[in-house]
Coordinates of C-alpha atoms in Angstrom, one line a residue:
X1 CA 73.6 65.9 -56.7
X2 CA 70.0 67.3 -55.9
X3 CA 69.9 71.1 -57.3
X4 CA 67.4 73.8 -57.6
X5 CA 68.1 76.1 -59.8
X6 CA 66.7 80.5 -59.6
X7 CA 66.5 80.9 -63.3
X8 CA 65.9 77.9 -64.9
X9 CA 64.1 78.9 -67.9
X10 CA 67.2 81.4 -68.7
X11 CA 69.6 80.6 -71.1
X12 CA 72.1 79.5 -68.7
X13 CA 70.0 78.1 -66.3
X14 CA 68.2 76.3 -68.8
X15 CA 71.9 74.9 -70.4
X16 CA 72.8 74.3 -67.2
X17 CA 69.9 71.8 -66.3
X18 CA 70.6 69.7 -69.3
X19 CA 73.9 69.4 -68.6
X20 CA 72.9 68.4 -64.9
X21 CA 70.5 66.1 -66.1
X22 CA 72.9 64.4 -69.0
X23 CA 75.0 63.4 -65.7
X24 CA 72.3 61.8 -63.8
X25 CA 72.1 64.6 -61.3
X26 CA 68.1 65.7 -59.7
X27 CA 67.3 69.2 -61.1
X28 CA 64.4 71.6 -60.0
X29 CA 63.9 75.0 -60.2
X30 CA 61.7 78.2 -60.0
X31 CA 59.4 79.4 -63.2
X32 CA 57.2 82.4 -63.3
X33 CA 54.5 80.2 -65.5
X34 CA 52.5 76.9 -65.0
X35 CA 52.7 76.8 -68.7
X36 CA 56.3 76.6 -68.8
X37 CA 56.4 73.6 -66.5
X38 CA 56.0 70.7 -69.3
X39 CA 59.1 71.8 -71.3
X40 CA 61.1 71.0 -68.2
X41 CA 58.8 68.3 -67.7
X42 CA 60.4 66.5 -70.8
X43 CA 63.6 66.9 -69.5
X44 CA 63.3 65.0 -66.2
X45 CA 63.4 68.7 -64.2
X46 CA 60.8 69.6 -61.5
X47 CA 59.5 73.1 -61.5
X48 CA 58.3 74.9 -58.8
X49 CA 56.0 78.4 -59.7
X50 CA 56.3 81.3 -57.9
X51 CA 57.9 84.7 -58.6
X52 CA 61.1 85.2 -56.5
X53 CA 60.6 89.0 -56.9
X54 CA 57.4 88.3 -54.9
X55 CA 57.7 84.7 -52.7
X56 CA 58.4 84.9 -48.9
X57 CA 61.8 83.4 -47.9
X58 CA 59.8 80.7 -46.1
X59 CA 58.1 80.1 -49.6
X60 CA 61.7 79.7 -51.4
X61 CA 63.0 77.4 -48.5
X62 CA 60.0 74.8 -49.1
X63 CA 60.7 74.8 -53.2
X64 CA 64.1 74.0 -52.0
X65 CA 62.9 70.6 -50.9
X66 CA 65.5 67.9 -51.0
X67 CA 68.1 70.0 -52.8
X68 CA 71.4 69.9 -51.3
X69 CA 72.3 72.7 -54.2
X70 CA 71.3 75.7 -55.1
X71 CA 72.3 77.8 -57.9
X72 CA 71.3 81.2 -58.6
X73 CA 71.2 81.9 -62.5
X74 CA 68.6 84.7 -62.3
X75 CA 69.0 88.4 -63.6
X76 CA 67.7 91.5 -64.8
X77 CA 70.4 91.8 -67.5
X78 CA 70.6 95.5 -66.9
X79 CA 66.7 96.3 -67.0
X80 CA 64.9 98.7 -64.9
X81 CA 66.4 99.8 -61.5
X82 CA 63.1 98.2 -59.6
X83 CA 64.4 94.7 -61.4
X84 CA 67.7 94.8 -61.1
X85 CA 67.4 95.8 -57.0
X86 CA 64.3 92.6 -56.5
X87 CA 66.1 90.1 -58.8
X88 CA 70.0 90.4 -58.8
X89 CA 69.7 92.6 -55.2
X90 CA 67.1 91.4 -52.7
X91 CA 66.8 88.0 -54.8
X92 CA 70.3 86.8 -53.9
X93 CA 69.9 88.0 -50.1
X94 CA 66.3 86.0 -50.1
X95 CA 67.9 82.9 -51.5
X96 CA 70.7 83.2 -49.0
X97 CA 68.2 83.3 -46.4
X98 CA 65.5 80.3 -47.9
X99 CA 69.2 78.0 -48.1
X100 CA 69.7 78.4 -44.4
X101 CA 66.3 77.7 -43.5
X102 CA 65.8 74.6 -45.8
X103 CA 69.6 73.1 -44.5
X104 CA 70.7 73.6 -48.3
X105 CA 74.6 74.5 -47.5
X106 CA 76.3 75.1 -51.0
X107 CA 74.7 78.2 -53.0
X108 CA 76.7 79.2 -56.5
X109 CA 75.9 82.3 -57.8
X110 CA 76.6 83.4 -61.9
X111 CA 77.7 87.1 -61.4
X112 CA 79.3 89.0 -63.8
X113 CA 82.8 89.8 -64.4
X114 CA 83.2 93.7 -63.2
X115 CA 84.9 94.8 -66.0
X116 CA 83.0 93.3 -68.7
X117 CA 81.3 96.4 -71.0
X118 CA 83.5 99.1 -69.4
X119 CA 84.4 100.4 -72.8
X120 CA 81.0 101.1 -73.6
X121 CA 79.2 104.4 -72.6
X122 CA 76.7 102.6 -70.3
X123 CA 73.7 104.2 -69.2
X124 CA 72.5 104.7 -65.7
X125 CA 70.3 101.7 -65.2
X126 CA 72.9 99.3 -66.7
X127 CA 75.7 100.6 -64.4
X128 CA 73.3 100.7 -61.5
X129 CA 72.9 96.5 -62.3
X130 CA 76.6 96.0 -62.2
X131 CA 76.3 98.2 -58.7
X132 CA 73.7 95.4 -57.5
X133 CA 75.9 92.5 -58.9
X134 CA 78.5 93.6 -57.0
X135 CA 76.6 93.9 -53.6
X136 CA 74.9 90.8 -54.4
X137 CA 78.4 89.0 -54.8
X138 CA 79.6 91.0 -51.2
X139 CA 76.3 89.0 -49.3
X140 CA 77.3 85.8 -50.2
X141 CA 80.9 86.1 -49.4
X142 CA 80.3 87.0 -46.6
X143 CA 77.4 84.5 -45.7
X144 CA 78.5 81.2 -43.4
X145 CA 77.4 79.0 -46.9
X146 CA 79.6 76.5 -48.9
X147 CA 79.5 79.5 -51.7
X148 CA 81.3 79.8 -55.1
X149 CA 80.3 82.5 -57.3
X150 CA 81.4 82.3 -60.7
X151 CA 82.0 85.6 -62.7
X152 CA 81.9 85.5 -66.6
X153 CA 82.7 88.0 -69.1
X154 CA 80.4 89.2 -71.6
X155 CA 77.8 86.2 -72.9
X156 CA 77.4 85.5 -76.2
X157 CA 75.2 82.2 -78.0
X158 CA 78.0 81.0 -79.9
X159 CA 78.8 77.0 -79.8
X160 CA 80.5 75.9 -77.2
X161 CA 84.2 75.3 -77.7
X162 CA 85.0 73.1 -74.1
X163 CA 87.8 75.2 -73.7
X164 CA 87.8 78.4 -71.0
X165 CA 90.7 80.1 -69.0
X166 CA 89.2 80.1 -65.2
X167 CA 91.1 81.7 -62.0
X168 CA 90.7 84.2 -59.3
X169 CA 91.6 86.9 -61.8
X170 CA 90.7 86.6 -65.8
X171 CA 90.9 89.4 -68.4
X172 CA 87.4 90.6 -70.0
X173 CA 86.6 88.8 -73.7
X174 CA 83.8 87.2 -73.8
X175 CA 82.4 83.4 -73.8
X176 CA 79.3 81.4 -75.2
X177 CA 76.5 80.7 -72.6
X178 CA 77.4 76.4 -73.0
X179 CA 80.9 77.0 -72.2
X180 CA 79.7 78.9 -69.3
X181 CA 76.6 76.4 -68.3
X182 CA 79.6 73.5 -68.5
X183 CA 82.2 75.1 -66.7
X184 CA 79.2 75.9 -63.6
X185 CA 78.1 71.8 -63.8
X186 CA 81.9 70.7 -63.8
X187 CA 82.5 73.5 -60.1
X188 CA 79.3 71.8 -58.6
X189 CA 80.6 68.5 -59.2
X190 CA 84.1 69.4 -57.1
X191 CA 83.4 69.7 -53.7
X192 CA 86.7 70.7 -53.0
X193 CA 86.2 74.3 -54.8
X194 CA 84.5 76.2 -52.0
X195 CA 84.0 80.1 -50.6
X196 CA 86.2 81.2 -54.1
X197 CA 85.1 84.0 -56.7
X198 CA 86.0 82.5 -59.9
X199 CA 86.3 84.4 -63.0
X200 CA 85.4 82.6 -66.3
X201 CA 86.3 84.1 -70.3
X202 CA 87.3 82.0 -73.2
X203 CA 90.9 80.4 -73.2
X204 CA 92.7 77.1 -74.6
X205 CA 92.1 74.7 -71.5
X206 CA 89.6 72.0 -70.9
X207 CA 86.7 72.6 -68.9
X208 CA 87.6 69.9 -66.5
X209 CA 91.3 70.5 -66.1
X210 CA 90.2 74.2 -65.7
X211 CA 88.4 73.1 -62.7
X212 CA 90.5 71.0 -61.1
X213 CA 93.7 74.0 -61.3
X214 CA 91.3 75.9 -59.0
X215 CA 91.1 73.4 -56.3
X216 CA 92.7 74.6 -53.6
X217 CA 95.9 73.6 -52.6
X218 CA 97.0 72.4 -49.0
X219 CA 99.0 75.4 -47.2
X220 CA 103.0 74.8 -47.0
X221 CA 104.1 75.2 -43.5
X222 CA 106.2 78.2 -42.6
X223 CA 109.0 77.8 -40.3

């Protein structure tokens, strides 16, 4: 594969291109920074600079290049309002827009699993972002892309364990970052899991045969 990745120099974006790159797949993606470009450098990963919050769409198409991926790993993680709506809001609907124009046809999108924090007495900002997260997720779904948007539950920077419980519908825990990053490389490397919400927490199975449970299965013929 040949994938740009929005968020690159985040923690999942940034576990995400190493796994990428450990499988011989092409990875670029978007910094803020000319500075941070070496780092990635080392890794084998083009960088384009630009700020999405700021970049045209016709901008975002051309660092799309060759990509025949896109992944959008970006996010305000519940900061101001004014972030949350230009990076998890109008972000998503710009990248949306740059894939069509650049011919890129499968876009996955890290959202966030709508129930994760709801025991907590979340302030207005923070609720607002899982408002924006939602939207974002409605755009895409309803876009004529090769989509998957993948929903975990709360991150945390624990090791890995390879193991997740992945479906349509999972129950809020929560799940290290590498677990998440892995599970996102192994969905981009099956073609057959496409235009599916998939939710992601901690569980017993392994990543791969996590994945391949969600392909979907041929229709049965009703008579």
């Amino acid at each position: 594969m040949d994938v740009f990745i929005i968020g690159i120099t985040g923690k999942v974006g940034g576990l995400l291109a190493r796994e990428l790159v450990s499988g011989g797949d092409a990875v670029h993606g978007l910094v803020r920074r000319d500075e941070q470009r070496p780092a990635l450098a080392a890794l084998s990963v083009d960088a384009t600079v630009g700020d999405l919050a700021g970049m045209s769409v016709e901008a975002l198409a051309a660092a799309f290049g060759d990509a025949d991926t896109v992944v959008f790993a970006a996010g305000s993680n519940g900061g101001s309002a004014q972030d949350t709506k230009a990076i998890d809001g109008d972000g998503v609907v710009k990248a949306i827009e740059a894939a069509r124009r650049a011919g890129v046809e499968r876009l996955a999108l890290v959202s966030v699993l709508p129930e994760s924090w709801r025991e907590r007495d979340l302030g207005e900002e923070v609720e607002y972002y899982f408002a924006v997260k939602k939207e974002a997720d409605i755009a895409l779904s309803r876009s004529d892309l090769d989509w998957v948007i993948l929903r975990p539950s709360l991150l945390v920077d624990d090791v890995g364990t390879g193991t997740v419980s992945l479906g349509p519908a999972e129950s809020h825990g929560e799940i290290a970052r590498a677990d998440v990053a892995a599970t996102l490389a192994a969905v981009l490397r099956e073609p057959r899991i496409a235009r599916q919400i998939l939710e992601l927490d901690e569980g017993p199975v392994p990543i791969r045969e996590a994945v391949r449970a969600n392909v979907p299965r041929p229709s049965r013929a009703t008579t």
